[in-house]
């Protein structure tokens, strides 16, 4: 039976940065392309690549490092576009815990991680910095890193600057604490990666679905591009439309997270070749990819012209860090022009 339905799985429950997917649906952009999109929210973020790779779901969202690892483990998925470019990711903590930006300060601490590859990252970093995996206690906490820190279950944990860090800062403000006590030990720095792109959020496809439905994927991304343009050009109105559909996000924390996500939205949707090269090499360093692994991404289905990559990615990261700190202090919606 022929159908234009596409099943699409988020990487977690609906969050501020999922706004382009939901707006493409509510504003009728998928309908314009003759598509019917079923948006699904997983109960466990670790299930996403397996569900898509096994063909139970057609498309979805996942971070770059997980997309690479999935195919290496026999789950055939391919990235066809980018949602969030290089969000800062690292060990989130309160300075009062005794952790600093020196990775060796995790010694004797309880450190949270999202899923399997977070633990692999932490263990590799301990070795890289002269520690052993017995020098800290690993606690699997999924996306609830900030919650676990607040509850005292962990001293620090892997999170994203525009999501869990904002949550921890909000907790401090609401409870009369100093929000500057919140800090992040960025993994790109302590691992000497030169980028934060391993947690770039991607639109991924099951390979068989992609092979059999190239026109559907092109139409899907055309609708997503239109919705993303709306978000970037008119964030305030886009947010009003989003929370009308997802009223559970109508709160101060989600709005602040949206402001912090805003600069990371990919305006072009294109996969960045240099980032994929770096993260593929990082995956080999973590021993989750074979030495001859070829990165599983394509820009064949993205509408528009591929933009020029930035000349100096390290400088771009420094500018983004300063920009995000201004947004933390002042709020608002602004983006960097790095090209």
mmCIF file of C-alpha atoms in Angstrom:
data_model
loop_
_atom_site.group_PDB
_atom_site.id
_atom_site.type_symbol
_atom_site.label_atom_id
_atom_site.label_comp_id
_atom_site.label_asym_id
_atom_site.label_seq_id
_atom_site.Cartn_x
_atom_site.Cartn_y
_atom_site.Cartn_z
ATOM 1 C CA UNK A 1 0.000 0.000 0.000
ATOM 2 C CA UNK A 2 1.590 3.279 -1.121
ATOM 3 C CA UNK A 3 1.799 6.038 1.470
ATOM 4 C CA UNK A 4 3.472 9.406 1.860
ATOM 5 C CA UNK A 5 3.798 8.945 5.619
ATOM 6 C CA UNK A 6 7.253 9.216 7.152
ATOM 7 C CA UNK A 7 7.876 8.105 10.724
ATOM 8 C CA UNK A 8 10.303 10.497 12.414
ATOM 9 C CA UNK A 9 11.829 9.937 15.856
ATOM 10 C CA UNK A 10 13.224 12.782 17.950
ATOM 11 C CA UNK A 11 16.407 12.200 19.950
ATOM 12 C CA UNK A 12 14.467 12.851 23.166
ATOM 13 C CA UNK A 13 11.184 14.346 24.352
ATOM 14 C CA UNK A 14 10.142 17.586 22.631
ATOM 15 C CA UNK A 15 12.691 20.315 23.420
ATOM 16 C CA UNK A 16 13.216 23.939 22.313
ATOM 17 C CA UNK A 17 15.614 22.997 19.503
ATOM 18 C CA UNK A 18 13.051 20.671 17.907
ATOM 19 C CA UNK A 19 11.075 23.712 16.811
ATOM 20 C CA UNK A 20 11.775 23.428 13.021
ATOM 21 C CA UNK A 21 10.318 19.907 12.874
ATOM 22 C CA UNK A 22 7.111 20.830 14.662
ATOM 23 C CA UNK A 23 6.664 24.123 12.773
ATOM 24 C CA UNK A 24 7.116 22.356 9.437
ATOM 25 C CA UNK A 25 4.140 20.247 10.496
ATOM 26 C CA UNK A 26 1.907 22.889 12.094
ATOM 27 C CA UNK A 27 2.502 25.489 9.369
ATOM 28 C CA UNK A 28 1.615 22.995 6.661
ATOM 29 C CA UNK A 29 5.049 22.826 4.994
ATOM 30 C CA UNK A 30 5.026 19.023 5.006
ATOM 31 C CA UNK A 31 1.494 19.100 3.572
ATOM 32 C CA UNK A 32 2.704 21.367 0.755
ATOM 33 C CA UNK A 33 5.187 18.647 -0.186
ATOM 34 C CA UNK A 34 2.516 15.935 -0.009
ATOM 35 C CA UNK A 35 4.052 14.368 3.104
ATOM 36 C CA UNK A 36 2.446 13.079 6.276
ATOM 37 C CA UNK A 37 4.998 13.093 9.114
ATOM 38 C CA UNK A 38 4.437 11.101 12.287
ATOM 39 C CA UNK A 39 6.683 12.698 14.942
ATOM 40 C CA UNK A 40 7.629 10.261 17.715
ATOM 41 C CA UNK A 41 9.313 10.891 21.069
ATOM 42 C CA UNK A 42 11.482 8.044 22.450
ATOM 43 C CA UNK A 43 11.351 6.906 26.059
ATOM 44 C CA UNK A 44 15.076 6.133 25.884
ATOM 45 C CA UNK A 45 17.422 8.258 23.723
ATOM 46 C CA UNK A 46 19.753 5.289 23.297
ATOM 47 C CA UNK A 47 17.059 3.467 21.309
ATOM 48 C CA UNK A 48 16.915 5.962 18.437
ATOM 49 C CA UNK A 49 19.685 4.725 16.130
ATOM 50 C CA UNK A 50 18.671 1.103 16.661
ATOM 51 C CA UNK A 51 15.036 1.840 15.830
ATOM 52 C CA UNK A 52 15.984 3.750 12.672
ATOM 53 C CA UNK A 53 18.798 1.410 11.697
ATOM 54 C CA UNK A 54 16.543 -1.617 11.990
ATOM 55 C CA UNK A 55 13.948 0.005 9.724
ATOM 56 C CA UNK A 56 11.224 0.247 12.382
ATOM 57 C CA UNK A 57 11.339 4.058 11.956
ATOM 58 C CA UNK A 58 12.247 5.911 8.759
ATOM 59 C CA UNK A 59 14.053 9.043 9.967
ATOM 60 C CA UNK A 60 15.037 10.891 13.113
ATOM 61 C CA UNK A 61 17.580 12.967 15.006
ATOM 62 C CA UNK A 62 20.872 11.904 16.565
ATOM 63 C CA UNK A 63 24.264 13.364 17.487
ATOM 64 C CA UNK A 64 27.162 12.907 15.079
ATOM 65 C CA UNK A 65 29.257 10.553 17.244
ATOM 66 C CA UNK A 66 26.236 8.258 17.747
ATOM 67 C CA UNK A 67 25.395 8.330 14.038
ATOM 68 C CA UNK A 68 28.910 7.153 13.198
ATOM 69 C CA UNK A 69 28.934 4.483 15.890
ATOM 70 C CA UNK A 70 25.511 3.166 14.882
ATOM 71 C CA UNK A 71 26.573 2.240 11.368
ATOM 72 C CA UNK A 72 29.845 0.769 12.635
ATOM 73 C CA UNK A 73 27.742 -1.514 14.849
ATOM 74 C CA UNK A 74 25.567 -2.726 12.014
ATOM 75 C CA UNK A 75 22.660 -0.254 12.127
ATOM 76 C CA UNK A 76 22.557 1.250 8.615
ATOM 77 C CA UNK A 77 21.847 4.968 9.022
ATOM 78 C CA UNK A 78 23.053 8.035 7.129
ATOM 79 C CA UNK A 79 22.999 11.716 8.030
ATOM 80 C CA UNK A 80 21.244 13.769 5.367
ATOM 81 C CA UNK A 81 21.334 17.209 7.045
ATOM 82 C CA UNK A 82 22.199 19.185 10.199
ATOM 83 C CA UNK A 83 19.837 20.668 12.789
ATOM 84 C CA UNK A 84 22.200 22.090 15.441
ATOM 85 C CA UNK A 85 25.805 22.891 14.528
ATOM 86 C CA UNK A 86 28.503 22.302 17.166
ATOM 87 C CA UNK A 87 26.697 22.962 20.460
ATOM 88 C CA UNK A 88 29.190 23.181 23.326
ATOM 89 C CA UNK A 89 29.266 19.882 25.202
ATOM 90 C CA UNK A 90 31.212 18.934 28.296
ATOM 91 C CA UNK A 91 31.260 18.014 31.959
ATOM 92 C CA UNK A 92 28.785 20.342 33.624
ATOM 93 C CA UNK A 93 29.389 21.105 37.304
ATOM 94 C CA UNK A 94 29.135 23.568 40.160
ATOM 95 C CA UNK A 95 32.461 25.136 41.080
ATOM 96 C CA UNK A 96 31.595 24.561 44.732
ATOM 97 C CA UNK A 97 31.860 20.801 44.038
ATOM 98 C CA UNK A 98 35.635 21.091 43.743
ATOM 99 C CA UNK A 99 35.682 20.306 40.023
ATOM 100 C CA UNK A 100 37.484 22.788 37.773
ATOM 101 C CA UNK A 101 38.469 22.947 34.108
ATOM 102 C CA UNK A 102 41.386 20.651 34.973
ATOM 103 C CA UNK A 103 40.103 17.180 34.050
ATOM 104 C CA UNK A 104 42.093 15.561 36.860
ATOM 105 C CA UNK A 105 39.732 17.230 39.361
ATOM 106 C CA UNK A 106 37.106 14.557 38.596
ATOM 107 C CA UNK A 107 39.219 12.187 40.698
ATOM 108 C CA UNK A 108 37.080 10.818 43.519
ATOM 109 C CA UNK A 109 33.934 12.399 42.051
ATOM 110 C CA UNK A 110 30.646 10.962 40.771
ATOM 111 C CA UNK A 111 30.317 11.876 37.096
ATOM 112 C CA UNK A 112 27.121 11.430 35.109
ATOM 113 C CA UNK A 113 26.817 10.434 31.478
ATOM 114 C CA UNK A 114 23.919 10.033 29.035
ATOM 115 C CA UNK A 115 24.511 6.634 27.449
ATOM 116 C CA UNK A 116 27.096 4.078 26.416
ATOM 117 C CA UNK A 117 29.339 6.396 24.402
ATOM 118 C CA UNK A 118 29.441 9.001 27.148
ATOM 119 C CA UNK A 119 31.039 6.389 29.385
ATOM 120 C CA UNK A 120 33.505 5.484 26.621
ATOM 121 C CA UNK A 121 34.420 9.170 26.272
ATOM 122 C CA UNK A 122 34.960 9.592 30.000
ATOM 123 C CA UNK A 123 37.111 6.477 30.283
ATOM 124 C CA UNK A 124 39.254 7.545 27.318
ATOM 125 C CA UNK A 125 39.689 11.019 28.814
ATOM 126 C CA UNK A 126 40.796 9.604 32.167
ATOM 127 C CA UNK A 127 43.498 7.644 30.350
ATOM 128 C CA UNK A 128 44.412 10.721 28.276
ATOM 129 C CA UNK A 129 44.894 12.743 31.482
ATOM 130 C CA UNK A 130 46.825 10.154 33.470
ATOM 131 C CA UNK A 131 43.935 8.742 35.493
ATOM 132 C CA UNK A 132 42.165 5.388 35.397
ATOM 133 C CA UNK A 133 38.466 4.629 35.132
ATOM 134 C CA UNK A 134 38.622 3.569 38.783
ATOM 135 C CA UNK A 135 39.521 7.129 39.790
ATOM 136 C CA UNK A 136 35.910 8.303 39.395
ATOM 137 C CA UNK A 137 32.438 6.843 39.795
ATOM 138 C CA UNK A 138 30.367 6.767 36.601
ATOM 139 C CA UNK A 139 26.598 7.263 36.938
ATOM 140 C CA UNK A 140 24.287 6.782 33.973
ATOM 141 C CA UNK A 141 21.642 9.503 34.131
ATOM 142 C CA UNK A 142 20.395 9.987 30.576
ATOM 143 C CA UNK A 143 19.332 13.543 29.806
ATOM 144 C CA UNK A 144 18.807 14.321 33.519
ATOM 145 C CA UNK A 145 22.325 15.583 34.217
ATOM 146 C CA UNK A 146 21.240 18.904 35.731
ATOM 147 C CA UNK A 147 18.567 17.198 37.824
ATOM 148 C CA UNK A 148 21.086 14.710 39.205
ATOM 149 C CA UNK A 149 23.531 17.509 40.082
ATOM 150 C CA UNK A 150 20.757 19.437 41.848
ATOM 151 C CA UNK A 151 19.717 16.332 43.790
ATOM 152 C CA UNK A 152 23.330 15.615 44.807
ATOM 153 C CA UNK A 153 23.433 12.256 43.019
ATOM 154 C CA UNK A 154 26.459 13.325 40.970
ATOM 155 C CA UNK A 155 29.151 16.000 41.256
ATOM 156 C CA UNK A 156 29.174 16.710 37.522
ATOM 157 C CA UNK A 157 27.999 15.202 34.280
ATOM 158 C CA UNK A 158 28.075 15.424 30.501
ATOM 159 C CA UNK A 159 25.574 17.947 29.165
ATOM 160 C CA UNK A 160 25.004 20.563 26.490
ATOM 161 C CA UNK A 161 25.515 24.284 27.118
ATOM 162 C CA UNK A 162 22.213 25.350 25.573
ATOM 163 C CA UNK A 163 20.133 22.779 27.467
ATOM 164 C CA UNK A 164 21.340 21.246 30.746
ATOM 165 C CA UNK A 165 23.629 24.177 31.584
ATOM 166 C CA UNK A 166 20.707 26.589 31.236
ATOM 167 C CA UNK A 167 18.647 24.317 33.502
ATOM 168 C CA UNK A 168 21.323 24.375 36.200
ATOM 169 C CA UNK A 169 21.721 28.159 35.927
ATOM 170 C CA UNK A 170 17.951 28.568 36.253
ATOM 171 C CA UNK A 171 17.959 26.432 39.393
ATOM 172 C CA UNK A 172 20.618 28.663 40.933
ATOM 173 C CA UNK A 173 18.682 31.838 40.118
ATOM 174 C CA UNK A 174 15.421 30.441 41.455
ATOM 175 C CA UNK A 175 17.060 29.424 44.736
ATOM 176 C CA UNK A 176 19.063 32.575 45.428
ATOM 177 C CA UNK A 177 22.364 30.984 44.469
ATOM 178 C CA UNK A 178 25.107 32.454 42.315
ATOM 179 C CA UNK A 179 24.579 31.238 38.766
ATOM 180 C CA UNK A 180 28.268 31.874 38.011
ATOM 181 C CA UNK A 181 28.919 28.818 40.192
ATOM 182 C CA UNK A 182 27.805 26.846 37.101
ATOM 183 C CA UNK A 183 30.605 25.950 34.728
ATOM 184 C CA UNK A 184 31.460 23.469 31.997
ATOM 185 C CA UNK A 185 34.665 21.593 31.251
ATOM 186 C CA UNK A 186 34.316 21.422 27.472
ATOM 187 C CA UNK A 187 35.206 18.024 26.024
ATOM 188 C CA UNK A 188 36.591 19.515 22.816
ATOM 189 C CA UNK A 189 39.221 21.301 24.930
ATOM 190 C CA UNK A 190 40.155 18.565 27.389
ATOM 191 C CA UNK A 191 40.265 16.037 24.522
ATOM 192 C CA UNK A 192 42.211 18.478 22.293
ATOM 193 C CA UNK A 193 39.730 17.981 19.440
ATOM 194 C CA UNK A 194 39.676 21.508 18.078
ATOM 195 C CA UNK A 195 35.892 21.371 17.670
ATOM 196 C CA UNK A 196 32.611 20.679 19.468
ATOM 197 C CA UNK A 197 31.028 18.981 16.496
ATOM 198 C CA UNK A 198 30.742 15.440 17.902
ATOM 199 C CA UNK A 199 27.398 16.502 19.412
ATOM 200 C CA UNK A 200 26.111 18.250 16.286
ATOM 201 C CA UNK A 201 22.457 17.147 15.998
ATOM 202 C CA UNK A 202 21.665 15.547 12.647
ATOM 203 C CA UNK A 203 18.706 14.462 10.555
ATOM 204 C CA UNK A 204 19.362 10.774 9.897
ATOM 205 C CA UNK A 205 17.697 8.163 7.663
ATOM 206 C CA UNK A 206 17.460 4.423 7.522
ATOM 207 C CA UNK A 207 19.615 3.501 4.521
ATOM 208 C CA UNK A 208 17.010 1.301 2.829
ATOM 209 C CA UNK A 209 14.366 3.999 3.256
ATOM 210 C CA UNK A 210 16.765 6.553 1.790
ATOM 211 C CA UNK A 211 17.560 4.342 -1.185
ATOM 212 C CA UNK A 212 13.890 3.688 -1.951
ATOM 213 C CA UNK A 213 12.545 7.193 -1.195
ATOM 214 C CA UNK A 214 15.047 9.846 -2.323
ATOM 215 C CA UNK A 215 12.311 12.246 -3.445
ATOM 216 C CA UNK A 216 10.518 11.959 -0.099
ATOM 217 C CA UNK A 217 13.724 12.881 1.712
ATOM 218 C CA UNK A 218 14.282 15.868 -0.587
ATOM 219 C CA UNK A 219 10.725 17.055 0.053
ATOM 220 C CA UNK A 220 11.145 16.517 3.797
ATOM 221 C CA UNK A 221 14.275 18.671 3.874
ATOM 222 C CA UNK A 222 12.663 21.324 1.685
ATOM 223 C CA UNK A 223 9.892 21.676 4.279
ATOM 224 C CA UNK A 224 12.412 21.652 7.139
ATOM 225 C CA UNK A 225 14.503 24.351 5.427
ATOM 226 C CA UNK A 226 11.431 26.562 5.078
ATOM 227 C CA UNK A 227 10.562 26.118 8.759
ATOM 228 C CA UNK A 228 14.176 26.721 9.824
ATOM 229 C CA UNK A 229 14.212 29.963 7.830
ATOM 230 C CA UNK A 230 11.069 31.056 9.708
ATOM 231 C CA UNK A 231 12.698 30.299 13.062
ATOM 232 C CA UNK A 232 15.847 32.264 12.219
ATOM 233 C CA UNK A 233 14.027 35.208 10.653
ATOM 234 C CA UNK A 234 11.306 35.525 13.300
ATOM 235 C CA UNK A 235 12.198 33.634 16.488
ATOM 236 C CA UNK A 236 9.662 35.337 18.757
ATOM 237 C CA UNK A 237 6.692 34.548 16.523
ATOM 238 C CA UNK A 238 8.005 31.046 15.867
ATOM 239 C CA UNK A 239 8.229 30.407 19.592
ATOM 240 C CA UNK A 240 4.627 31.571 20.121
ATOM 241 C CA UNK A 241 3.462 29.153 17.442
ATOM 242 C CA UNK A 242 5.531 26.329 18.926
ATOM 243 C CA UNK A 243 4.250 26.676 22.494
ATOM 244 C CA UNK A 244 0.702 26.931 21.199
ATOM 245 C CA UNK A 245 1.226 23.397 19.879
ATOM 246 C CA UNK A 246 3.481 22.273 22.762
ATOM 247 C CA UNK A 247 2.128 24.158 25.818
ATOM 248 C CA UNK A 248 4.325 22.148 28.191
ATOM 249 C CA UNK A 249 7.267 24.225 26.882
ATOM 250 C CA UNK A 250 5.567 27.505 27.801
ATOM 251 C CA UNK A 251 7.865 28.349 30.695
ATOM 252 C CA UNK A 252 10.875 30.533 31.461
ATOM 253 C CA UNK A 253 13.408 27.702 31.341
ATOM 254 C CA UNK A 254 12.390 26.475 27.873
ATOM 255 C CA UNK A 255 12.371 30.021 26.515
ATOM 256 C CA UNK A 256 15.896 30.644 27.815
ATOM 257 C CA UNK A 257 17.035 27.337 26.335
ATOM 258 C CA UNK A 258 15.563 28.389 22.985
ATOM 259 C CA UNK A 259 17.513 31.654 23.157
ATOM 260 C CA UNK A 260 20.728 29.741 23.826
ATOM 261 C CA UNK A 261 20.008 27.223 21.040
ATOM 262 C CA UNK A 262 19.302 29.975 18.519
ATOM 263 C CA UNK A 263 22.883 30.612 17.399
ATOM 264 C CA UNK A 264 23.489 26.889 16.855
ATOM 265 C CA UNK A 265 20.657 26.308 14.345
ATOM 266 C CA UNK A 266 22.101 25.354 10.973
ATOM 267 C CA UNK A 267 20.783 27.887 8.469
ATOM 268 C CA UNK A 268 21.935 25.819 5.485
ATOM 269 C CA UNK A 269 21.244 22.296 6.875
ATOM 270 C CA UNK A 270 24.406 21.060 5.127
ATOM 271 C CA UNK A 271 26.677 18.511 6.786
ATOM 272 C CA UNK A 272 30.085 20.117 7.377
ATOM 273 C CA UNK A 273 32.845 18.002 5.810
ATOM 274 C CA UNK A 274 35.611 19.162 8.152
ATOM 275 C CA UNK A 275 33.516 18.337 11.215
ATOM 276 C CA UNK A 276 32.752 14.847 9.932
ATOM 277 C CA UNK A 277 36.449 14.238 9.299
ATOM 278 C CA UNK A 278 37.334 15.332 12.838
ATOM 279 C CA UNK A 279 34.634 13.277 14.539
ATOM 280 C CA UNK A 280 35.383 10.198 12.424
ATOM 281 C CA UNK A 281 38.988 10.422 13.594
ATOM 282 C CA UNK A 282 37.786 10.930 17.170
ATOM 283 C CA UNK A 283 35.628 7.803 16.857
ATOM 284 C CA UNK A 284 38.696 5.847 15.758
ATOM 285 C CA UNK A 285 40.609 7.234 18.734
ATOM 286 C CA UNK A 286 37.778 6.014 21.015
ATOM 287 C CA UNK A 287 37.976 2.580 19.344
ATOM 288 C CA UNK A 288 34.295 2.690 18.397
ATOM 289 C CA UNK A 289 35.139 2.923 14.670
ATOM 290 C CA UNK A 290 37.473 0.726 12.627
ATOM 291 C CA UNK A 291 40.554 2.380 11.165
ATOM 292 C CA UNK A 292 39.187 2.208 7.612
ATOM 293 C CA UNK A 293 35.740 3.608 8.474
ATOM 294 C CA UNK A 294 34.109 5.951 5.941
ATOM 295 C CA UNK A 295 31.829 8.631 7.378
ATOM 296 C CA UNK A 296 28.109 7.991 6.754
ATOM 297 C CA UNK A 297 26.707 11.320 5.590
ATOM 298 C CA UNK A 298 25.550 12.973 2.378
ATOM 299 C CA UNK A 299 24.471 16.450 1.242
ATOM 300 C CA UNK A 300 22.751 15.115 -1.866
ATOM 301 C CA UNK A 301 19.245 15.811 -0.580
ATOM 302 C CA UNK A 302 19.718 19.258 1.018
ATOM 303 C CA UNK A 303 18.101 22.138 -0.904
ATOM 304 C CA UNK A 304 20.148 25.187 -1.865
ATOM 305 C CA UNK A 305 23.850 25.879 -2.359
ATOM 306 C CA UNK A 306 26.431 24.471 0.037
ATOM 307 C CA UNK A 307 28.084 27.338 1.965
ATOM 308 C CA UNK A 308 31.813 27.845 2.340
ATOM 309 C CA UNK A 309 33.236 26.401 5.551
ATOM 310 C CA UNK A 310 34.749 28.841 8.051
ATOM 311 C CA UNK A 311 38.454 29.545 7.549
ATOM 312 C CA UNK A 312 39.372 29.320 11.244
ATOM 313 C CA UNK A 313 37.132 26.907 13.217
ATOM 314 C CA UNK A 314 38.997 27.498 16.490
ATOM 315 C CA UNK A 315 38.440 31.247 16.262
ATOM 316 C CA UNK A 316 34.813 30.573 15.365
ATOM 317 C CA UNK A 317 34.465 28.527 18.560
ATOM 318 C CA UNK A 318 36.003 31.336 20.624
ATOM 319 C CA UNK A 319 33.593 33.854 19.118
ATOM 320 C CA UNK A 320 30.669 31.527 19.779
ATOM 321 C CA UNK A 321 31.692 31.103 23.416
ATOM 322 C CA UNK A 322 31.770 34.882 23.897
ATOM 323 C CA UNK A 323 28.456 35.219 22.080
ATOM 324 C CA UNK A 324 26.748 32.593 24.229
ATOM 325 C CA UNK A 325 27.989 34.281 27.390
ATOM 326 C CA UNK A 326 26.356 37.525 26.247
ATOM 327 C CA UNK A 327 23.106 35.686 25.610
ATOM 328 C CA UNK A 328 23.348 34.166 29.092
ATOM 329 C CA UNK A 329 23.667 37.635 30.597
ATOM 330 C CA UNK A 330 21.268 39.572 28.391
ATOM 331 C CA UNK A 331 18.953 37.082 26.687
ATOM 332 C CA UNK A 332 17.622 37.864 23.234
ATOM 333 C CA UNK A 333 18.097 36.327 19.795
ATOM 334 C CA UNK A 334 21.234 36.898 17.761
ATOM 335 C CA UNK A 335 23.490 34.858 15.508
ATOM 336 C CA UNK A 336 27.125 35.037 14.467
ATOM 337 C CA UNK A 337 28.109 35.714 10.879
ATOM 338 C CA UNK A 338 31.233 33.588 10.536
ATOM 339 C CA UNK A 339 31.449 33.423 6.717
#
